[in-house]
DNA sequence: TCATGTCAAGGCGTC
DNA sequence: GACGCCTTGACATGA
């Protein structure tokens, strides 16, 4: 079992997703930005190894406009050695990585243009994993897409598009149950038609389900992962932020809830991505809980637990945000 | 230097 | 049909 967090490390003074506006595009700027992003990614991975955090979601912004026609810079060849070195580091330390294209990737859109752009984005993100030399257990995580008023047709359109994807993308693709539109049951239908594993999100399942108890849902999702092709089941973990709208992720891990979740998980193995606002701070605490249960290896030699501010369990504990002037209506802009 | 507006990309819900 | 929201950091710009 590996514990991870997505994209951003708040303890380091760098980011692996520096980008820029389309209007200021230049090949030189792409080259400088990718170099800086990859250097930061390497630092984050080294931090993670040093702290026993062996699961990480790589930012999809490593290459600015990676799938946009404006980007004609040959970043694949220019940075081949850097990608390979990062992949070697990941493999040497037994890490697991994933990527999560954002909401603009919609494979079941009725618009052919949107579908083509979505495929281009998946090809771009998958090619980074290919350049790293990582096998098909490194995944591309997406949602099923839009509903468009007809669930059956929406799912069928996804299945039809899936069969047109490059094989290199197909083997990396995993589909996550979401919190509003497509439940675990919808993802199971998709799996039956495509073989795509289900990336189970416990919090989304709490928001949208058909009455399946958590333990049963976990077993259904785990059964969609092929042991050699896909590896250990990946999943997202989060919980409801107290006092906030339904579906809002919590700011910092609630340890009692996490222990309860591990009880539901039982003997199932899973690599768990914490979708929690304070990133590696919660990941450290989750690892501490797992070590107490002997579910993860002991901390590396020389490891000292970082100190973080007290857990923020509700928004009232957050520092007050500076008031911003309300947006003007579009007509006045 | 600081504050604020805005950013490639989609879709749902509300009014 | 228009708009706000999702989620979020940080780039870009103007004061």
Short mmCIF file of N, CA, C and O in Angstrom, two decimals, chain A residues 85-211:
data_model
loop_
_atom_site.label_atom_id
_atom_site.label_comp_id
_atom_site.label_asym_id
_atom_site.label_seq_id
_atom_site.Cartn_x
_atom_site.Cartn_y
_atom_site.Cartn_z
N UNK A 85 15.46 9.90 -16.99
CA UNK A 85 16.10 9.90 -15.66
C UNK A 85 15.04 9.91 -14.55
O UNK A 85 15.19 9.22 -13.53
N UNK A 86 13.99 10.67 -14.76
CA UNK A 86 12.92 10.71 -13.75
C UNK A 86 12.23 9.34 -13.67
O UNK A 86 11.95 8.83 -12.57
N UNK A 87 11.99 8.74 -14.82
CA UNK A 87 11.38 7.41 -14.82
C UNK A 87 12.26 6.38 -14.12
O UNK A 87 11.77 5.53 -13.36
N UNK A 88 13.56 6.48 -14.38
CA UNK A 88 14.49 5.55 -13.73
C UNK A 88 14.45 5.73 -12.21
O UNK A 88 14.50 4.75 -11.44
N UNK A 89 14.36 6.99 -11.79
CA UNK A 89 14.31 7.27 -10.35
C UNK A 89 13.03 6.69 -9.73
O UNK A 89 13.05 6.08 -8.66
N UNK A 90 11.91 6.86 -10.45
CA UNK A 90 10.63 6.32 -9.96
C UNK A 90 10.71 4.81 -9.80
O UNK A 90 10.31 4.25 -8.77
N UNK A 91 11.27 4.15 -10.82
CA UNK A 91 11.34 2.69 -10.78
C UNK A 91 12.33 2.22 -9.70
O UNK A 91 12.05 1.26 -8.98
N UNK A 92 13.46 2.94 -9.60
CA UNK A 92 14.50 2.52 -8.64
C UNK A 92 13.99 2.56 -7.21
O UNK A 92 14.47 1.81 -6.35
N UNK A 93 13.03 3.44 -6.94
CA UNK A 93 12.55 3.60 -5.57
C UNK A 93 11.15 3.01 -5.37
O UNK A 93 10.51 3.28 -4.34
N UNK A 94 10.71 2.23 -6.34
CA UNK A 94 9.43 1.54 -6.16
C UNK A 94 8.25 2.47 -6.04
O UNK A 94 7.27 2.15 -5.36
N UNK A 95 8.33 3.63 -6.72
CA UNK A 95 7.22 4.58 -6.63
C UNK A 95 6.14 4.25 -7.67
O UNK A 95 6.39 3.52 -8.64
N UNK A 96 4.98 4.84 -7.49
CA UNK A 96 3.86 4.72 -8.44
C UNK A 96 3.42 6.13 -8.78
O UNK A 96 3.32 6.99 -7.88
N UNK A 97 3.13 6.39 -10.06
CA UNK A 97 2.67 7.73 -10.45
C UNK A 97 1.44 7.62 -11.33
O UNK A 97 1.16 6.59 -11.94
N UNK A 98 0.72 8.74 -11.39
CA UNK A 98 -0.45 8.84 -12.26
C UNK A 98 -0.55 10.26 -12.76
O UNK A 98 0.18 11.16 -12.31
N UNK A 99 -1.46 10.45 -13.70
CA UNK A 99 -1.78 11.80 -14.20
C UNK A 99 -3.30 11.91 -14.25
O UNK A 99 -3.99 10.92 -14.47
N UNK A 100 -3.81 13.13 -14.06
CA UNK A 100 -5.26 13.33 -14.04
C UNK A 100 -5.61 14.50 -14.95
O UNK A 100 -5.68 15.63 -14.50
N UNK A 101 -5.83 14.22 -16.25
CA UNK A 101 -6.27 15.29 -17.15
C UNK A 101 -7.53 15.96 -16.58
O UNK A 101 -8.35 15.28 -15.97
N UNK A 102 -7.64 17.24 -16.78
CA UNK A 102 -8.73 17.97 -16.10
C UNK A 102 -10.06 17.85 -16.85
O UNK A 102 -10.21 17.03 -17.76
N UNK A 103 -11.01 18.68 -16.45
CA UNK A 103 -12.39 18.47 -16.89
C UNK A 103 -12.60 18.74 -18.37
O UNK A 103 -13.66 18.44 -18.90
N UNK A 104 -11.59 19.27 -19.03
CA UNK A 104 -11.74 19.56 -20.46
C UNK A 104 -11.57 18.31 -21.33
O UNK A 104 -11.84 18.34 -22.52
N UNK A 105 -11.09 17.24 -20.71
CA UNK A 105 -10.99 15.98 -21.43
C UNK A 105 -12.32 15.23 -21.28
O UNK A 105 -12.66 14.74 -20.22
N UNK A 106 -13.09 15.22 -22.37
CA UNK A 106 -14.44 14.64 -22.35
C UNK A 106 -14.56 13.68 -23.55
O UNK A 106 -14.88 14.11 -24.66
N UNK A 107 -14.32 12.42 -23.29
CA UNK A 107 -14.31 11.46 -24.40
C UNK A 107 -15.71 11.16 -24.92
O UNK A 107 -15.85 10.65 -26.03
N UNK A 108 -16.75 11.47 -24.13
CA UNK A 108 -18.10 11.15 -24.59
C UNK A 108 -18.85 12.38 -25.08
O UNK A 108 -20.08 12.35 -25.18
N UNK A 109 -18.13 13.44 -25.38
CA UNK A 109 -18.81 14.63 -25.90
C UNK A 109 -19.44 14.35 -27.26
O UNK A 109 -18.86 13.63 -28.08
N UNK A 110 -20.61 14.94 -27.52
CA UNK A 110 -21.20 14.81 -28.86
C UNK A 110 -20.43 15.60 -29.90
O UNK A 110 -20.63 15.40 -31.09
N UNK A 111 -19.54 16.49 -29.45
CA UNK A 111 -18.77 17.32 -30.38
C UNK A 111 -17.49 16.60 -30.81
O UNK A 111 -16.62 16.34 -29.98
N UNK A 112 -17.34 16.28 -32.10
CA UNK A 112 -16.11 15.61 -32.56
C UNK A 112 -14.86 16.43 -32.25
O UNK A 112 -13.80 15.84 -31.96
N UNK A 113 -14.96 17.75 -32.29
CA UNK A 113 -13.79 18.59 -32.01
C UNK A 113 -13.32 18.41 -30.57
O UNK A 113 -12.11 18.30 -30.30
N UNK A 114 -14.28 18.40 -29.65
CA UNK A 114 -13.93 18.23 -28.24
C UNK A 114 -13.31 16.85 -28.02
O UNK A 114 -12.31 16.70 -27.31
N UNK A 115 -13.86 15.85 -28.67
CA UNK A 115 -13.32 14.49 -28.54
C UNK A 115 -11.89 14.44 -29.08
O UNK A 115 -10.99 13.87 -28.44
N UNK A 116 -11.65 15.07 -30.23
CA UNK A 116 -10.31 15.04 -30.80
C UNK A 116 -9.31 15.75 -29.91
O UNK A 116 -8.18 15.29 -29.72
N UNK A 117 -9.71 16.90 -29.34
CA UNK A 117 -8.81 17.62 -28.43
C UNK A 117 -8.55 16.79 -27.18
O UNK A 117 -7.45 16.80 -26.63
N UNK A 118 -9.58 16.08 -26.74
CA UNK A 118 -9.43 15.23 -25.54
C UNK A 118 -8.44 14.11 -25.81
O UNK A 118 -7.58 13.80 -24.97
N UNK A 119 -8.56 13.49 -26.97
CA UNK A 119 -7.63 12.41 -27.32
C UNK A 119 -6.21 12.95 -27.42
O UNK A 119 -5.25 12.33 -26.93
N UNK A 120 -6.07 14.12 -28.02
CA UNK A 120 -4.73 14.72 -28.15
C UNK A 120 -4.12 14.96 -26.76
O UNK A 120 -2.91 14.75 -26.55
N UNK A 121 -4.94 15.39 -25.82
CA UNK A 121 -4.44 15.63 -24.46
C UNK A 121 -4.01 14.31 -23.79
O UNK A 121 -2.98 14.24 -23.12
N UNK A 122 -4.80 13.26 -24.01
CA UNK A 122 -4.44 11.96 -23.43
C UNK A 122 -3.16 11.42 -24.06
O UNK A 122 -2.31 10.83 -23.37
N UNK A 123 -3.01 11.62 -25.36
CA UNK A 123 -1.78 11.18 -26.03
C UNK A 123 -0.58 11.93 -25.47
O UNK A 123 0.48 11.34 -25.18
N UNK A 124 -0.74 13.25 -25.29
CA UNK A 124 0.35 14.06 -24.72
C UNK A 124 0.73 13.55 -23.33
O UNK A 124 1.90 13.31 -23.03
N UNK A 125 -0.28 13.37 -22.47
CA UNK A 125 0.03 12.98 -21.09
C UNK A 125 0.57 11.55 -21.03
O UNK A 125 1.49 11.26 -20.25
N UNK A 126 0.02 10.68 -21.85
CA UNK A 126 0.53 9.30 -21.89
C UNK A 126 1.96 9.26 -22.41
O UNK A 126 2.77 8.44 -21.95
N UNK A 127 2.28 10.16 -23.34
CA UNK A 127 3.63 10.14 -23.91
C UNK A 127 4.68 10.53 -22.88
O UNK A 127 5.83 10.09 -22.96
N UNK A 128 4.29 11.34 -21.89
CA UNK A 128 5.25 11.66 -20.82
C UNK A 128 5.58 10.39 -20.03
O UNK A 128 6.75 10.15 -19.68
N UNK A 129 4.57 9.59 -19.75
CA UNK A 129 4.82 8.33 -19.02
C UNK A 129 5.63 7.37 -19.87
O UNK A 129 6.49 6.65 -19.37
N UNK A 130 5.35 7.38 -21.19
CA UNK A 130 6.14 6.54 -22.10
C UNK A 130 7.60 6.97 -22.10
O UNK A 130 8.51 6.13 -22.05
N UNK A 131 7.84 8.29 -22.18
CA UNK A 131 9.21 8.79 -22.18
C UNK A 131 9.94 8.43 -20.89
O UNK A 131 11.16 8.28 -20.87
N UNK A 132 9.18 8.31 -19.81
CA UNK A 132 9.80 7.91 -18.53
C UNK A 132 10.10 6.42 -18.51
O UNK A 132 10.74 5.94 -17.57
N UNK A 133 9.59 5.70 -19.49
CA UNK A 133 9.83 4.26 -19.52
C UNK A 133 9.00 3.50 -18.52
O UNK A 133 9.36 2.39 -18.11
N UNK A 134 7.85 4.08 -18.13
CA UNK A 134 7.00 3.43 -17.12
C UNK A 134 6.00 2.50 -17.80
O UNK A 134 5.51 2.80 -18.89
N UNK A 135 5.69 1.41 -17.15
CA UNK A 135 4.77 0.44 -17.74
C UNK A 135 3.32 0.87 -17.54
O UNK A 135 3.05 1.97 -17.05
N UNK A 136 2.39 -0.02 -17.91
CA UNK A 136 0.97 0.36 -17.92
C UNK A 136 0.34 0.42 -16.53
O UNK A 136 -0.86 0.67 -16.41
N UNK A 137 1.14 0.22 -15.48
CA UNK A 137 0.59 0.44 -14.14
C UNK A 137 0.62 1.93 -13.76
O UNK A 137 0.06 2.31 -12.74
N UNK A 138 1.29 2.75 -14.57
CA UNK A 138 1.21 4.21 -14.41
C UNK A 138 -0.01 4.67 -15.22
O UNK A 138 -0.07 4.43 -16.42
N UNK A 139 -0.95 5.33 -14.57
CA UNK A 139 -2.28 5.51 -15.17
C UNK A 139 -2.63 6.95 -15.52
O UNK A 139 -2.10 7.90 -14.96
N UNK A 140 -3.57 7.04 -16.46
CA UNK A 140 -4.22 8.31 -16.81
C UNK A 140 -5.65 8.23 -16.29
O UNK A 140 -6.43 7.38 -16.71
N UNK A 141 -5.98 9.13 -15.41
CA UNK A 141 -7.25 9.06 -14.67
C UNK A 141 -8.21 10.13 -15.19
O UNK A 141 -7.92 11.32 -15.12
N UNK A 142 -9.36 9.68 -15.70
CA UNK A 142 -10.35 10.66 -16.18
C UNK A 142 -11.73 10.31 -15.64
O UNK A 142 -11.95 9.23 -15.08
N UNK A 143 -12.67 11.23 -15.86
CA UNK A 143 -14.07 10.96 -15.54
C UNK A 143 -14.78 10.51 -16.81
O UNK A 143 -14.28 10.68 -17.92
N UNK A 144 -15.96 9.95 -16.61
CA UNK A 144 -16.68 9.40 -17.75
C UNK A 144 -17.10 10.51 -18.71
O UNK A 144 -17.11 10.31 -19.92
N UNK A 145 -17.46 11.67 -18.17
CA UNK A 145 -17.78 12.81 -19.03
C UNK A 145 -19.12 13.42 -18.71
O UNK A 145 -19.56 13.41 -17.56
N UNK A 146 -19.78 13.94 -19.74
CA UNK A 146 -21.07 14.61 -19.55
C UNK A 146 -22.23 13.64 -19.71
O UNK A 146 -22.10 12.55 -20.28
N UNK A 147 -23.38 14.08 -19.22
CA UNK A 147 -24.58 13.23 -19.26
C UNK A 147 -25.42 13.50 -20.52
O UNK A 147 -26.02 12.59 -21.08
N UNK A 148 -25.50 14.74 -20.90
CA UNK A 148 -26.23 15.17 -22.11
C UNK A 148 -27.66 14.65 -22.12
O UNK A 148 -28.23 14.38 -23.19
N UNK A 149 -28.22 14.49 -20.93
CA UNK A 149 -29.64 14.14 -20.84
C UNK A 149 -29.97 12.68 -21.11
O UNK A 149 -31.13 12.29 -21.03
N UNK A 150 -28.99 11.87 -21.44
CA UNK A 150 -29.28 10.46 -21.77
C UNK A 150 -28.09 9.60 -21.33
O UNK A 150 -27.07 9.52 -22.04
N UNK A 151 -28.22 8.99 -20.18
CA UNK A 151 -27.12 8.24 -19.58
C UNK A 151 -26.62 7.11 -20.49
O UNK A 151 -25.42 6.95 -20.70
N UNK A 152 -27.56 6.34 -21.01
CA UNK A 152 -27.16 5.18 -21.82
C UNK A 152 -26.36 5.60 -23.05
O UNK A 152 -25.31 5.03 -23.36
N UNK A 153 -26.87 6.61 -23.73
CA UNK A 153 -26.18 7.08 -24.94
C UNK A 153 -24.82 7.67 -24.58
O UNK A 153 -23.84 7.48 -25.31
N UNK A 154 -24.76 8.37 -23.45
CA UNK A 154 -23.50 8.99 -23.03
C UNK A 154 -22.45 7.91 -22.78
O UNK A 154 -21.28 8.05 -23.17
N UNK A 155 -22.86 6.83 -22.13
CA UNK A 155 -21.90 5.74 -21.85
C UNK A 155 -21.52 5.03 -23.15
O UNK A 155 -20.35 4.70 -23.36
N UNK A 156 -22.51 4.82 -24.01
CA UNK A 156 -22.21 4.13 -25.28
C UNK A 156 -21.23 4.95 -26.12
O UNK A 156 -20.36 4.41 -26.81
N UNK A 157 -21.38 6.30 -26.06
CA UNK A 157 -20.48 7.14 -26.84
C UNK A 157 -19.05 7.03 -26.30
O UNK A 157 -18.08 7.03 -27.06
N UNK A 158 -18.91 6.94 -24.99
CA UNK A 158 -17.58 6.76 -24.40
C UNK A 158 -16.97 5.44 -24.89
O UNK A 158 -15.80 5.39 -25.29
N UNK A 159 -17.79 4.39 -24.87
CA UNK A 159 -17.28 3.07 -25.29
C UNK A 159 -16.82 3.12 -26.74
O UNK A 159 -15.74 2.61 -27.09
N UNK A 160 -17.62 3.76 -27.59
CA UNK A 160 -17.26 3.84 -29.01
C UNK A 160 -15.95 4.60 -29.19
O UNK A 160 -15.08 4.19 -29.98
N UNK A 161 -15.79 5.70 -28.45
CA UNK A 161 -14.55 6.49 -28.56
C UNK A 161 -13.37 5.71 -28.01
O UNK A 161 -12.27 5.76 -28.58
N UNK A 162 -13.60 4.99 -26.93
CA UNK A 162 -12.50 4.22 -26.32
C UNK A 162 -11.86 3.29 -27.34
O UNK A 162 -10.63 3.15 -27.39
N UNK A 163 -12.69 2.68 -28.17
CA UNK A 163 -12.15 1.71 -29.14
C UNK A 163 -11.36 2.38 -30.27
O UNK A 163 -10.71 1.68 -31.04
N UNK A 164 -11.43 3.71 -30.35
CA UNK A 164 -10.64 4.42 -31.36
C UNK A 164 -9.31 4.95 -30.79
O UNK A 164 -8.50 5.50 -31.54
N UNK A 165 -9.12 4.81 -29.49
CA UNK A 165 -7.91 5.37 -28.86
C UNK A 165 -6.68 4.56 -29.23
O UNK A 165 -6.77 3.34 -29.43
N UNK A 166 -5.51 5.22 -29.27
CA UNK A 166 -4.27 4.46 -29.45
C UNK A 166 -4.12 3.44 -28.32
O UNK A 166 -4.50 3.72 -27.17
N UNK A 167 -3.57 2.29 -28.64
CA UNK A 167 -3.42 1.24 -27.64
C UNK A 167 -2.64 1.72 -26.42
O UNK A 167 -2.92 1.33 -25.28
N UNK A 168 -1.65 2.60 -26.68
CA UNK A 168 -0.82 3.09 -25.58
C UNK A 168 -1.64 3.89 -24.57
O UNK A 168 -1.31 3.94 -23.38
N UNK A 169 -2.71 4.55 -25.05
CA UNK A 169 -3.60 5.28 -24.15
C UNK A 169 -4.59 4.32 -23.49
O UNK A 169 -4.85 4.40 -22.28
N UNK A 170 -5.12 3.40 -24.27
CA UNK A 170 -6.11 2.45 -23.73
C UNK A 170 -5.59 1.73 -22.48
O UNK A 170 -6.30 1.59 -21.49
N UNK A 171 -4.34 1.27 -22.54
CA UNK A 171 -3.84 0.46 -21.42
C UNK A 171 -3.56 1.29 -20.18
O UNK A 171 -3.43 0.74 -19.08
N UNK A 172 -3.45 2.62 -20.36
CA UNK A 172 -3.19 3.46 -19.19
C UNK A 172 -4.47 4.08 -18.62
O UNK A 172 -4.47 4.60 -17.50
N UNK A 173 -5.55 4.02 -19.38
CA UNK A 173 -6.75 4.75 -18.98
C UNK A 173 -7.47 4.08 -17.82
O UNK A 173 -7.69 2.87 -17.83
N UNK A 174 -7.84 4.88 -16.84
CA UNK A 174 -8.73 4.42 -15.77
C UNK A 174 -9.82 5.47 -15.59
O UNK A 174 -9.59 6.66 -15.81
N UNK A 175 -11.02 5.03 -15.21
CA UNK A 175 -12.16 5.94 -15.10
C UNK A 175 -12.62 6.01 -13.64
O UNK A 175 -12.80 4.99 -12.99
N UNK A 176 -12.79 7.23 -13.20
CA UNK A 176 -13.15 7.49 -11.80
C UNK A 176 -14.65 7.74 -11.67
O UNK A 176 -15.23 8.49 -12.46
N UNK A 177 -15.27 7.14 -10.66
CA UNK A 177 -16.67 7.48 -10.35
C UNK A 177 -16.72 8.92 -9.86
O UNK A 177 -15.85 9.36 -9.10
N UNK A 178 -17.72 9.68 -10.30
CA UNK A 178 -17.78 11.07 -9.87
C UNK A 178 -18.91 11.29 -8.87
O UNK A 178 -19.63 10.36 -8.51
N UNK A 179 -19.04 12.54 -8.42
CA UNK A 179 -19.94 12.81 -7.30
C UNK A 179 -21.32 13.33 -7.73
O UNK A 179 -22.17 13.56 -6.88
N UNK A 180 -21.54 13.48 -9.04
CA UNK A 180 -22.82 14.06 -9.47
C UNK A 180 -23.49 13.27 -10.58
O UNK A 180 -24.71 13.17 -10.63
N UNK A 181 -22.70 12.71 -11.52
CA UNK A 181 -23.30 12.18 -12.74
C UNK A 181 -23.16 10.67 -12.89
O UNK A 181 -24.16 9.97 -13.09
N UNK A 182 -21.94 10.19 -12.83
CA UNK A 182 -21.70 8.78 -13.13
C UNK A 182 -21.17 8.05 -11.89
O UNK A 182 -20.08 8.35 -11.41
N UNK A 183 -21.94 7.09 -11.44
CA UNK A 183 -21.65 6.37 -10.20
C UNK A 183 -20.74 5.18 -10.46
O UNK A 183 -20.37 4.86 -11.61
N UNK A 184 -20.43 4.48 -9.39
CA UNK A 184 -19.69 3.22 -9.49
C UNK A 184 -20.38 2.26 -10.45
O UNK A 184 -19.72 1.59 -11.26
N UNK A 185 -21.71 2.16 -10.38
CA UNK A 185 -22.44 1.23 -11.26
C UNK A 185 -22.24 1.58 -12.73
O UNK A 185 -22.09 0.71 -13.59
N UNK A 186 -22.25 2.89 -13.05
CA UNK A 186 -22.01 3.32 -14.43
C UNK A 186 -20.60 2.92 -14.87
O UNK A 186 -20.40 2.46 -16.01
N UNK A 187 -19.64 3.10 -13.96
CA UNK A 187 -18.26 2.74 -14.30
C UNK A 187 -18.12 1.24 -14.48
O UNK A 187 -17.34 0.77 -15.32
N UNK A 188 -18.89 0.46 -13.72
CA UNK A 188 -18.85 -1.00 -13.89
C UNK A 188 -19.39 -1.40 -15.26
O UNK A 188 -18.87 -2.32 -15.90
N UNK A 189 -20.42 -0.70 -15.71
CA UNK A 189 -20.94 -0.96 -17.07
C UNK A 189 -19.85 -0.69 -18.10
O UNK A 189 -19.66 -1.44 -19.06
N UNK A 190 -19.15 0.42 -17.88
CA UNK A 190 -18.08 0.79 -18.80
C UNK A 190 -16.97 -0.27 -18.78
O UNK A 190 -16.44 -0.67 -19.82
N UNK A 191 -16.64 -0.71 -17.58
CA UNK A 191 -15.59 -1.73 -17.45
C UNK A 191 -15.97 -3.01 -18.19
O UNK A 191 -15.12 -3.63 -18.86
N UNK A 192 -17.23 -3.39 -18.09
CA UNK A 192 -17.67 -4.63 -18.75
C UNK A 192 -17.48 -4.55 -20.26
O UNK A 192 -17.20 -5.55 -20.92
N UNK A 193 -17.61 -3.31 -20.81
CA UNK A 193 -17.51 -3.16 -22.26
C UNK A 193 -16.10 -2.87 -22.75
O UNK A 193 -15.78 -3.14 -23.91
N UNK A 194 -15.26 -2.32 -21.88
CA UNK A 194 -13.93 -1.87 -22.34
C UNK A 194 -12.77 -2.50 -21.58
O UNK A 194 -11.63 -2.42 -22.03
N UNK A 195 -13.04 -3.03 -20.40
CA UNK A 195 -11.97 -3.54 -19.55
C UNK A 195 -11.25 -2.46 -18.78
O UNK A 195 -10.28 -2.74 -18.07
N UNK A 196 -11.71 -1.21 -18.89
CA UNK A 196 -11.07 -0.10 -18.19
C UNK A 196 -11.25 -0.24 -16.68
O UNK A 196 -12.38 -0.34 -16.21
N UNK A 197 -10.15 -0.23 -15.92
CA UNK A 197 -10.28 -0.32 -14.46
C UNK A 197 -11.01 0.91 -13.89
O UNK A 197 -11.00 1.98 -14.49
N UNK A 198 -11.60 0.71 -12.73
CA UNK A 198 -12.29 1.81 -12.05
C UNK A 198 -11.39 2.37 -10.97
O UNK A 198 -10.95 1.64 -10.08
N UNK A 199 -11.11 3.66 -11.09
CA UNK A 199 -10.40 4.35 -10.02
C UNK A 199 -11.46 4.81 -9.03
O UNK A 199 -12.19 5.76 -9.29
N UNK A 200 -11.55 4.11 -7.91
CA UNK A 200 -12.63 4.34 -6.96
C UNK A 200 -12.31 5.54 -6.08
O UNK A 200 -11.22 5.66 -5.52
N UNK A 201 -13.30 6.44 -5.98
CA UNK A 201 -13.19 7.61 -5.11
C UNK A 201 -14.22 7.44 -4.00
O UNK A 201 -15.42 7.48 -4.24
N UNK A 202 -13.74 7.24 -2.77
CA UNK A 202 -14.66 6.95 -1.66
C UNK A 202 -15.61 8.11 -1.39
O UNK A 202 -16.80 7.91 -1.09
N UNK A 203 -15.10 9.32 -1.50
CA UNK A 203 -15.91 10.51 -1.19
C UNK A 203 -16.99 10.70 -2.26
O UNK A 203 -18.15 10.99 -1.94
N UNK A 204 -16.62 10.53 -3.51
CA UNK A 204 -17.62 10.63 -4.57
C UNK A 204 -18.69 9.55 -4.39
O UNK A 204 -19.88 9.79 -4.64
N UNK A 205 -18.26 8.37 -3.94
CA UNK A 205 -19.23 7.29 -3.72
C UNK A 205 -20.20 7.65 -2.60
O UNK A 205 -21.39 7.30 -2.66
N UNK A 206 -19.69 8.35 -1.60
CA UNK A 206 -20.58 8.80 -0.52
C UNK A 206 -21.61 9.79 -1.06
O UNK A 206 -22.76 9.83 -0.60
N UNK A 207 -21.20 10.59 -2.04
CA UNK A 207 -22.10 11.61 -2.62
C UNK A 207 -23.10 10.99 -3.60
O UNK A 207 -24.22 11.48 -3.75
N UNK A 208 -22.68 9.96 -4.32
CA UNK A 208 -23.51 9.38 -5.39
C UNK A 208 -23.33 7.86 -5.39
O UNK A 208 -22.25 7.37 -5.71
N UNK A 209 -24.38 7.14 -5.04
CA UNK A 209 -24.28 5.68 -5.00
C UNK A 209 -25.66 5.06 -5.17
O UNK A 209 -26.67 5.76 -5.25
N UNK A 210 -25.67 3.74 -5.22
CA UNK A 210 -26.94 3.00 -5.32
C UNK A 210 -27.11 2.10 -4.11
O UNK A 210 -27.66 1.00 -4.22
N UNK A 211 -26.60 2.57 -3.00
CA UNK A 211 -26.79 1.84 -1.76
C UNK A 211 -25.73 0.81 -1.46
O UNK A 211 -25.84 0.08 -0.47
#
